[in-house]
Structures are given as structure tokens and as C-alpha cells.
């Protein structure tokens, strides 16, 4: 089981590396890692389990965050209608996106960042993501709102990019033109 002691923090070199593709069909070892990533985000959202194991709540986790530089991520998040997006994917990739931008009014956080980093993080309002599930089956997701932002945040981890790399350094709360503000 992944706990906070397994999650590396900003400054660790793995977080700035581009992660390697996972061979499909995946190995049992890669499947186990993917399963553990999803297990963490689900466990961290359960108040009893999170308290028992000292887990910081998270809605997404990427393999580089546990010092495994491979293209794997897990997301467990609900959209504004309450629909659950619970996915663990190998080699996820954004294959199309909207011109329109979106951002979280509260800003973004990260399990690998132990401090608050205020500011708006511009993201695409809608994305289509393609990846492979734990059994090596292709998955294609059309996402908008919070799920779209979470997938972009986690895919950034696979490319060595941290969320705060997108924040305007001179004016962190500068309005993003024609962007949808998403409350969380």
C-alpha cells in the first residue's frame, strides 16, 4: 500500500524527468504499480483510512510521484454532476483539446508539494485522453471540468512538469482571457 512516505516531494529529480512509455501488454509488476496508484487515491478519500494511515487526500497520483519514472496515472474524482471518473491508465495522452481554457478558482495542489502555491493554473476546458487500462485495453475519455483539469495535472507529471510551472510568476491571479472558472 502506498503511503505518504512513498510520495517524493518537489526538488526530487524524478519529478522533472519525462517518464518512459509502459510496454503494452503491461507486465504484472507494472499492473501492480498501477493498481496501487488507484488504491492510494481511493483510500486517501476515505476519512477513516486516511486518518489511520496518515494519507493526504488526493484525487490523482502519477507513478513519477512514487519515484517510478513510467507513464502511469490514477484518478478518482467526481464532476459537477456527481459522476465518478475512476481510472488507472498506462501511457495516457491528450489526443485533442479545446481552444477554450479553464482553471480552478481555488488553485491547484499536489501530493508532492507540501506548501500552498497560490495562483491560477490555465488548463484546457475540454480534453480527449487515450490510454490503456490495467489489462492493456485501449480507453478513450472525453473530459471537461474538474476531471479534465485533474488528467492534465497528472499527465504533466509524466512530462516532468509541475502545476506551478503554469502559474504567471509576475501576477499569479491575472485573469485568464475567456477561461471558464471552476469552483471546487
mmCIF file of N, CA, C and O in Angstrom, residues 65-133:
data_model
loop_
_atom_site.group_PDB
_atom_site.id
_atom_site.type_symbol
_atom_site.label_atom_id
_atom_site.label_comp_id
_atom_site.label_asym_id
_atom_site.label_seq_id
_atom_site.Cartn_x
_atom_site.Cartn_y
_atom_site.Cartn_z
ATOM 1 N N UNK A 65 5.494 10.327 -9.046
ATOM 2 C CA UNK A 65 5.363 10.823 -7.681
ATOM 3 C C UNK A 65 5.743 9.774 -6.635
ATOM 4 O O UNK A 65 5.955 10.114 -5.480
ATOM 5 N N UNK A 66 5.800 8.502 -7.055
ATOM 6 C CA UNK A 66 6.298 7.466 -6.140
ATOM 7 C C UNK A 66 7.666 6.967 -6.635
ATOM 8 O O UNK A 66 8.067 5.849 -6.368
ATOM 9 N N UNK A 67 8.350 7.867 -7.358
ATOM 10 C CA UNK A 67 9.715 7.634 -7.841
ATOM 11 C C UNK A 67 9.812 6.483 -8.843
ATOM 12 O O UNK A 67 10.811 5.769 -8.890
ATOM 13 N N UNK A 68 8.753 6.297 -9.637
ATOM 14 C CA UNK A 68 8.773 5.332 -10.741
ATOM 15 C C UNK A 68 8.534 6.137 -12.011
ATOM 16 O O UNK A 68 7.430 6.632 -12.242
ATOM 17 N N UNK A 69 9.598 6.313 -12.794
ATOM 18 C CA UNK A 69 9.520 7.182 -13.965
ATOM 19 C C UNK A 69 8.924 6.440 -15.172
ATOM 20 O O UNK A 69 9.583 6.197 -16.174
ATOM 21 N N UNK A 70 7.659 6.075 -15.015
ATOM 22 C CA UNK A 70 6.915 5.397 -16.086
ATOM 23 C C UNK A 70 5.585 6.112 -16.273
ATOM 24 O O UNK A 70 5.039 6.681 -15.326
ATOM 25 N N UNK A 71 5.031 6.017 -17.482
ATOM 26 C CA UNK A 71 3.818 6.750 -17.834
ATOM 27 C C UNK A 71 2.584 6.000 -17.322
ATOM 28 O O UNK A 71 1.949 5.247 -18.046
ATOM 29 N N UNK A 72 2.272 6.231 -16.045
ATOM 30 C CA UNK A 72 1.103 5.624 -15.386
ATOM 31 C C UNK A 72 0.490 6.678 -14.484
ATOM 32 O O UNK A 72 1.203 7.447 -13.851
ATOM 33 N N UNK A 73 -0.845 6.663 -14.414
ATOM 34 C CA UNK A 73 -1.527 7.574 -13.500
ATOM 35 C C UNK A 73 -2.842 6.972 -13.050
ATOM 36 O O UNK A 73 -3.374 6.054 -13.680
ATOM 37 N N UNK A 74 -3.338 7.510 -11.948
ATOM 38 C CA UNK A 74 -4.650 7.108 -11.435
ATOM 39 C C UNK A 74 -5.399 8.363 -11.025
ATOM 40 O O UNK A 74 -4.819 9.302 -10.483
ATOM 41 N N UNK A 75 -6.698 8.364 -11.324
ATOM 42 C CA UNK A 75 -7.570 9.494 -10.996
ATOM 43 C C UNK A 75 -8.850 8.931 -10.396
ATOM 44 O O UNK A 75 -9.383 7.925 -10.873
ATOM 45 N N UNK A 76 -9.326 9.576 -9.338
ATOM 46 C CA UNK A 76 -10.603 9.211 -8.722
ATOM 47 C C UNK A 76 -11.267 10.520 -8.316
ATOM 48 O O UNK A 76 -10.937 11.098 -7.278
ATOM 49 N N UNK A 77 -12.157 11.015 -9.175
ATOM 50 C CA UNK A 77 -12.742 12.339 -8.972
ATOM 51 C C UNK A 77 -14.160 12.373 -9.527
ATOM 52 O O UNK A 77 -14.474 11.646 -10.475
ATOM 53 N N UNK A 78 -15.017 13.190 -8.915
ATOM 54 C CA UNK A 78 -16.375 13.356 -9.435
ATOM 55 C C UNK A 78 -16.490 14.710 -10.126
ATOM 56 O O UNK A 78 -15.832 15.679 -9.725
ATOM 57 N N UNK A 79 -17.334 14.752 -11.157
ATOM 58 C CA UNK A 79 -17.551 16.024 -11.844
ATOM 59 C C UNK A 79 -18.677 16.800 -11.153
ATOM 60 O O UNK A 79 -19.183 16.373 -10.105
ATOM 61 N N UNK A 80 -19.069 17.918 -11.742
ATOM 62 C CA UNK A 80 -20.062 18.793 -11.107
ATOM 63 C C UNK A 80 -21.443 18.142 -10.987
ATOM 64 O O UNK A 80 -22.265 18.576 -10.196
ATOM 65 N N UNK A 81 -21.678 17.061 -11.752
ATOM 66 C CA UNK A 81 -22.978 16.373 -11.671
ATOM 67 C C UNK A 81 -22.922 15.184 -10.715
ATOM 68 O O UNK A 81 -23.907 14.490 -10.523
ATOM 69 N N UNK A 82 -21.724 14.920 -10.152
ATOM 70 C CA UNK A 82 -21.581 13.789 -9.235
ATOM 71 C C UNK A 82 -21.140 12.503 -9.914
ATOM 72 O O UNK A 82 -21.026 11.464 -9.276
ATOM 73 N N UNK A 83 -20.873 12.566 -11.231
ATOM 74 C CA UNK A 83 -20.411 11.368 -11.953
ATOM 75 C C UNK A 83 -18.962 11.077 -11.569
ATOM 76 O O UNK A 83 -18.111 11.963 -11.584
ATOM 77 N N UNK A 84 -18.681 9.817 -11.219
ATOM 78 C CA UNK A 84 -17.347 9.410 -10.809
ATOM 79 C C UNK A 84 -16.480 9.044 -12.006
ATOM 80 O O UNK A 84 -16.895 8.292 -12.889
ATOM 81 N N UNK A 85 -15.280 9.583 -12.016
ATOM 82 C CA UNK A 85 -14.261 9.236 -13.005
ATOM 83 C C UNK A 85 -13.149 8.541 -12.224
ATOM 84 O O UNK A 85 -12.351 9.200 -11.563
ATOM 85 N N UNK A 86 -13.144 7.225 -12.258
ATOM 86 C CA UNK A 86 -12.152 6.456 -11.530
ATOM 87 C C UNK A 86 -11.381 5.621 -12.548
ATOM 88 O O UNK A 86 -11.913 4.637 -13.070
ATOM 89 N N UNK A 87 -10.174 6.055 -12.857
ATOM 90 C CA UNK A 87 -9.386 5.418 -13.908
ATOM 91 C C UNK A 87 -7.941 5.261 -13.492
ATOM 92 O O UNK A 87 -7.377 6.131 -12.821
ATOM 93 N N UNK A 88 -7.349 4.151 -13.905
ATOM 94 C CA UNK A 88 -5.915 3.920 -13.776
ATOM 95 C C UNK A 88 -5.438 3.590 -15.186
ATOM 96 O O UNK A 88 -5.936 2.646 -15.802
ATOM 97 N N UNK A 89 -4.523 4.398 -15.717
ATOM 98 C CA UNK A 89 -4.141 4.257 -17.121
ATOM 99 C C UNK A 89 -2.637 4.185 -17.329
ATOM 100 O O UNK A 89 -1.864 4.853 -16.638
ATOM 101 N N UNK A 90 -2.265 3.368 -18.316
ATOM 102 C CA UNK A 90 -0.901 3.335 -18.822
ATOM 103 C C UNK A 90 -0.834 4.266 -20.027
ATOM 104 O O UNK A 90 -1.779 4.329 -20.832
ATOM 105 N N UNK A 91 0.276 4.967 -20.185
ATOM 106 C CA UNK A 91 0.568 5.782 -21.369
ATOM 107 C C UNK A 91 -0.559 6.740 -21.756
ATOM 108 O O UNK A 91 -0.884 6.861 -22.937
ATOM 109 N N UNK A 92 -1.164 7.438 -20.788
ATOM 110 C CA UNK A 92 -2.237 8.362 -21.160
ATOM 111 C C UNK A 92 -1.683 9.542 -21.955
ATOM 112 O O UNK A 92 -0.562 10.001 -21.688
ATOM 113 N N UNK A 93 -2.461 9.971 -22.928
ATOM 114 C CA UNK A 93 -2.017 11.061 -23.796
ATOM 115 C C UNK A 93 -3.224 11.900 -24.177
ATOM 116 O O UNK A 93 -4.296 11.340 -24.459
ATOM 117 N N UNK A 94 -3.043 13.207 -24.187
ATOM 118 C CA UNK A 94 -4.111 14.098 -24.669
ATOM 119 C C UNK A 94 -4.037 14.068 -26.188
ATOM 120 O O UNK A 94 -3.017 14.450 -26.767
ATOM 121 N N UNK A 95 -5.115 13.577 -26.819
ATOM 122 C CA UNK A 95 -5.093 13.470 -28.284
ATOM 123 C C UNK A 95 -5.850 14.612 -28.958
ATOM 124 O O UNK A 95 -5.692 14.838 -30.140
ATOM 125 N N UNK A 96 -6.676 15.334 -28.178
ATOM 126 C CA UNK A 96 -7.280 16.564 -28.687
ATOM 127 C C UNK A 96 -7.718 17.411 -27.498
ATOM 128 O O UNK A 96 -7.910 16.893 -26.395
ATOM 129 N N UNK A 97 -7.844 18.703 -27.738
ATOM 130 C CA UNK A 97 -8.250 19.617 -26.663
ATOM 131 C C UNK A 97 -8.959 20.826 -27.238
ATOM 132 O O UNK A 97 -8.818 21.138 -28.420
ATOM 133 N N UNK A 98 -9.701 21.505 -26.385
ATOM 134 C CA UNK A 98 -10.419 22.703 -26.778
ATOM 135 C C UNK A 98 -9.446 23.874 -26.883
ATOM 136 O O UNK A 98 -8.351 23.842 -26.317
ATOM 137 N N UNK A 99 -9.884 24.904 -27.577
ATOM 138 C CA UNK A 99 -9.148 26.167 -27.587
ATOM 139 C C UNK A 99 -9.425 26.866 -26.258
ATOM 140 O O UNK A 99 -8.539 27.466 -25.656
ATOM 141 N N UNK A 100 -10.666 26.741 -25.812
ATOM 142 C CA UNK A 100 -11.093 27.375 -24.574
ATOM 143 C C UNK A 100 -10.291 26.853 -23.379
ATOM 144 O O UNK A 100 -9.970 25.674 -23.304
ATOM 145 N N UNK A 101 -10.000 27.764 -22.466
ATOM 146 C CA UNK A 101 -9.256 27.402 -21.250
ATOM 147 C C UNK A 101 -10.202 27.319 -20.045
ATOM 148 O O UNK A 101 -11.339 27.774 -20.108
ATOM 149 N N UNK A 102 -9.692 26.747 -18.977
ATOM 150 C CA UNK A 102 -10.420 26.668 -17.710
ATOM 151 C C UNK A 102 -9.378 26.699 -16.597
ATOM 152 O O UNK A 102 -8.192 26.452 -16.835
ATOM 153 N N UNK A 103 -9.829 27.025 -15.390
ATOM 154 C CA UNK A 103 -8.924 26.997 -14.241
ATOM 155 C C UNK A 103 -9.747 26.825 -12.978
ATOM 156 O O UNK A 103 -10.943 27.108 -12.954
ATOM 157 N N UNK A 104 -9.095 26.320 -11.936
ATOM 158 C CA UNK A 104 -9.748 26.176 -10.639
ATOM 159 C C UNK A 104 -9.587 27.488 -9.882
ATOM 160 O O UNK A 104 -8.462 27.975 -9.729
ATOM 161 N N UNK A 105 -10.701 28.041 -9.408
ATOM 162 C CA UNK A 105 -10.633 29.318 -8.681
ATOM 163 C C UNK A 105 -9.808 29.185 -7.410
ATOM 164 O O UNK A 105 -9.194 30.143 -6.955
ATOM 165 N N UNK A 106 -9.771 27.980 -6.842
ATOM 166 C CA UNK A 106 -9.020 27.738 -5.603
ATOM 167 C C UNK A 106 -7.544 27.447 -5.870
ATOM 168 O O UNK A 106 -6.766 27.264 -4.940
ATOM 169 N N UNK A 107 -7.162 27.376 -7.146
ATOM 170 C CA UNK A 107 -5.809 26.973 -7.497
ATOM 171 C C UNK A 107 -5.677 25.455 -7.407
ATOM 172 O O UNK A 107 -6.653 24.764 -7.116
ATOM 173 N N UNK A 108 -4.501 24.948 -7.686
ATOM 174 C CA UNK A 108 -4.267 23.507 -7.636
ATOM 175 C C UNK A 108 -3.321 23.168 -6.491
ATOM 176 O O UNK A 108 -2.550 24.011 -6.049
ATOM 177 N N UNK A 109 -3.410 21.930 -6.054
ATOM 178 C CA UNK A 109 -2.488 21.411 -5.044
ATOM 179 C C UNK A 109 -1.886 20.135 -5.577
ATOM 180 O O UNK A 109 -2.278 19.653 -6.640
ATOM 181 N N UNK A 110 -0.941 19.572 -4.821
ATOM 182 C CA UNK A 110 -0.249 18.384 -5.294
ATOM 183 C C UNK A 110 0.299 17.619 -4.104
ATOM 184 O O UNK A 110 0.817 18.220 -3.166
ATOM 185 N N UNK A 111 0.172 16.304 -4.138
ATOM 186 C CA UNK A 111 0.690 15.469 -3.059
ATOM 187 C C UNK A 111 2.216 15.549 -2.947
ATOM 188 O O UNK A 111 2.779 15.248 -1.905
ATOM 189 N N UNK A 112 2.884 15.988 -4.006
ATOM 190 C CA UNK A 112 4.342 16.131 -3.978
ATOM 191 C C UNK A 112 4.782 17.533 -3.552
ATOM 192 O O UNK A 112 5.974 17.829 -3.526
ATOM 193 N N UNK A 113 3.814 18.402 -3.264
ATOM 194 C CA UNK A 113 4.126 19.784 -2.869
ATOM 195 C C UNK A 113 3.515 20.028 -1.493
ATOM 196 O O UNK A 113 2.290 20.010 -1.346
ATOM 197 N N UNK A 114 4.381 20.242 -0.508
ATOM 198 C CA UNK A 114 3.920 20.386 0.876
ATOM 199 C C UNK A 114 3.605 21.823 1.260
ATOM 200 O O UNK A 114 3.522 22.141 2.436
ATOM 201 N N UNK A 115 3.468 22.688 0.289
ATOM 202 C CA UNK A 115 3.169 24.091 0.583
ATOM 203 C C UNK A 115 2.041 24.557 -0.313
ATOM 204 O O UNK A 115 1.753 23.921 -1.333
ATOM 205 N N UNK A 116 1.437 25.648 0.082
ATOM 206 C CA UNK A 116 0.390 26.230 -0.746
ATOM 207 C C UNK A 116 1.063 27.101 -1.807
ATOM 208 O O UNK A 116 1.963 27.886 -1.480
ATOM 209 N N UNK A 117 0.671 26.925 -3.066
ATOM 210 C CA UNK A 117 1.204 27.754 -4.149
ATOM 211 C C UNK A 117 0.017 28.471 -4.779
ATOM 212 O O UNK A 117 -0.691 27.904 -5.606
ATOM 213 N N UNK A 118 -0.243 29.716 -4.340
ATOM 214 C CA UNK A 118 -1.410 30.427 -4.848
ATOM 215 C C UNK A 118 -1.248 30.838 -6.305
ATOM 216 O O UNK A 118 -0.139 31.123 -6.759
ATOM 217 N N UNK A 119 -2.364 30.854 -7.009
ATOM 218 C CA UNK A 119 -2.370 31.314 -8.396
ATOM 219 C C UNK A 119 -3.257 30.450 -9.268
ATOM 220 O O UNK A 119 -3.598 29.324 -8.916
ATOM 221 N N UNK A 120 -3.637 31.033 -10.407
ATOM 222 C CA UNK A 120 -4.470 30.319 -11.374
ATOM 223 C C UNK A 120 -3.575 29.500 -12.294
ATOM 224 O O UNK A 120 -2.539 29.969 -12.768
ATOM 225 N N UNK A 121 -4.006 28.262 -12.553
ATOM 226 C CA UNK A 121 -3.277 27.357 -13.445
ATOM 227 C C UNK A 121 -4.124 27.196 -14.706
ATOM 228 O O UNK A 121 -5.157 26.536 -14.674
ATOM 229 N N UNK A 122 -3.719 27.822 -15.819
ATOM 230 C CA UNK A 122 -4.512 27.684 -17.042
ATOM 231 C C UNK A 122 -4.453 26.257 -17.588
ATOM 232 O O UNK A 122 -3.377 25.672 -17.685
ATOM 233 N N UNK A 123 -5.611 25.718 -17.892
ATOM 234 C CA UNK A 123 -5.733 24.368 -18.461
ATOM 235 C C UNK A 123 -6.700 24.436 -19.641
ATOM 236 O O UNK A 123 -7.431 25.401 -19.792
ATOM 237 N N UNK A 124 -6.746 23.374 -20.431
ATOM 238 C CA UNK A 124 -7.772 23.283 -21.476
ATOM 239 C C UNK A 124 -9.109 22.974 -20.811
ATOM 240 O O UNK A 124 -9.166 22.184 -19.863
ATOM 241 N N UNK A 125 -10.187 23.563 -21.317
ATOM 242 C CA UNK A 125 -11.515 23.328 -20.745
ATOM 243 C C UNK A 125 -11.990 21.898 -21.030
ATOM 244 O O UNK A 125 -12.673 21.292 -20.212
ATOM 245 N N UNK A 126 -11.625 21.372 -22.209
ATOM 246 C CA UNK A 126 -12.033 20.015 -22.589
ATOM 247 C C UNK A 126 -10.834 19.295 -23.214
ATOM 248 O O UNK A 126 -10.088 19.897 -23.985
ATOM 249 N N UNK A 127 -10.704 18.027 -22.874
ATOM 250 C CA UNK A 127 -9.634 17.214 -23.462
ATOM 251 C C UNK A 127 -10.181 15.829 -23.791
ATOM 252 O O UNK A 127 -11.117 15.351 -23.164
ATOM 253 N N UNK A 128 -9.568 15.209 -24.777
ATOM 254 C CA UNK A 128 -9.801 13.788 -25.041
ATOM 255 C C UNK A 128 -8.483 13.089 -24.728
ATOM 256 O O UNK A 128 -7.429 13.489 -25.233
ATOM 257 N N UNK A 129 -8.577 12.097 -23.847
ATOM 258 C CA UNK A 129 -7.388 11.365 -23.406
ATOM 259 C C UNK A 129 -7.502 9.920 -23.877
ATOM 260 O O UNK A 129 -8.567 9.312 -23.778
ATOM 261 N N UNK A 130 -6.376 9.404 -24.396
ATOM 262 C CA UNK A 130 -6.321 7.992 -24.760
ATOM 263 C C UNK A 130 -5.236 7.334 -23.926
ATOM 264 O O UNK A 130 -4.155 7.901 -23.729
ATOM 265 N N UNK A 131 -5.534 6.143 -23.420
ATOM 266 C CA UNK A 131 -4.554 5.385 -22.656
ATOM 267 C C UNK A 131 -4.965 3.925 -22.664
ATOM 268 O O UNK A 131 -5.857 3.529 -23.430
ATOM 269 N N UNK A 132 -4.317 3.138 -21.824
ATOM 270 C CA UNK A 132 -4.611 1.706 -21.739
ATOM 271 C C UNK A 132 -4.887 1.351 -20.280
ATOM 272 O O UNK A 132 -4.183 1.816 -19.383
ATOM 273 N N UNK A 133 -5.904 0.535 -20.058
ATOM 274 C CA UNK A 133 -6.271 0.161 -18.685
ATOM 275 C C UNK A 133 -5.330 -0.928 -18.160
ATOM 276 O O UNK A 133 -4.389 -1.345 -18.845
#
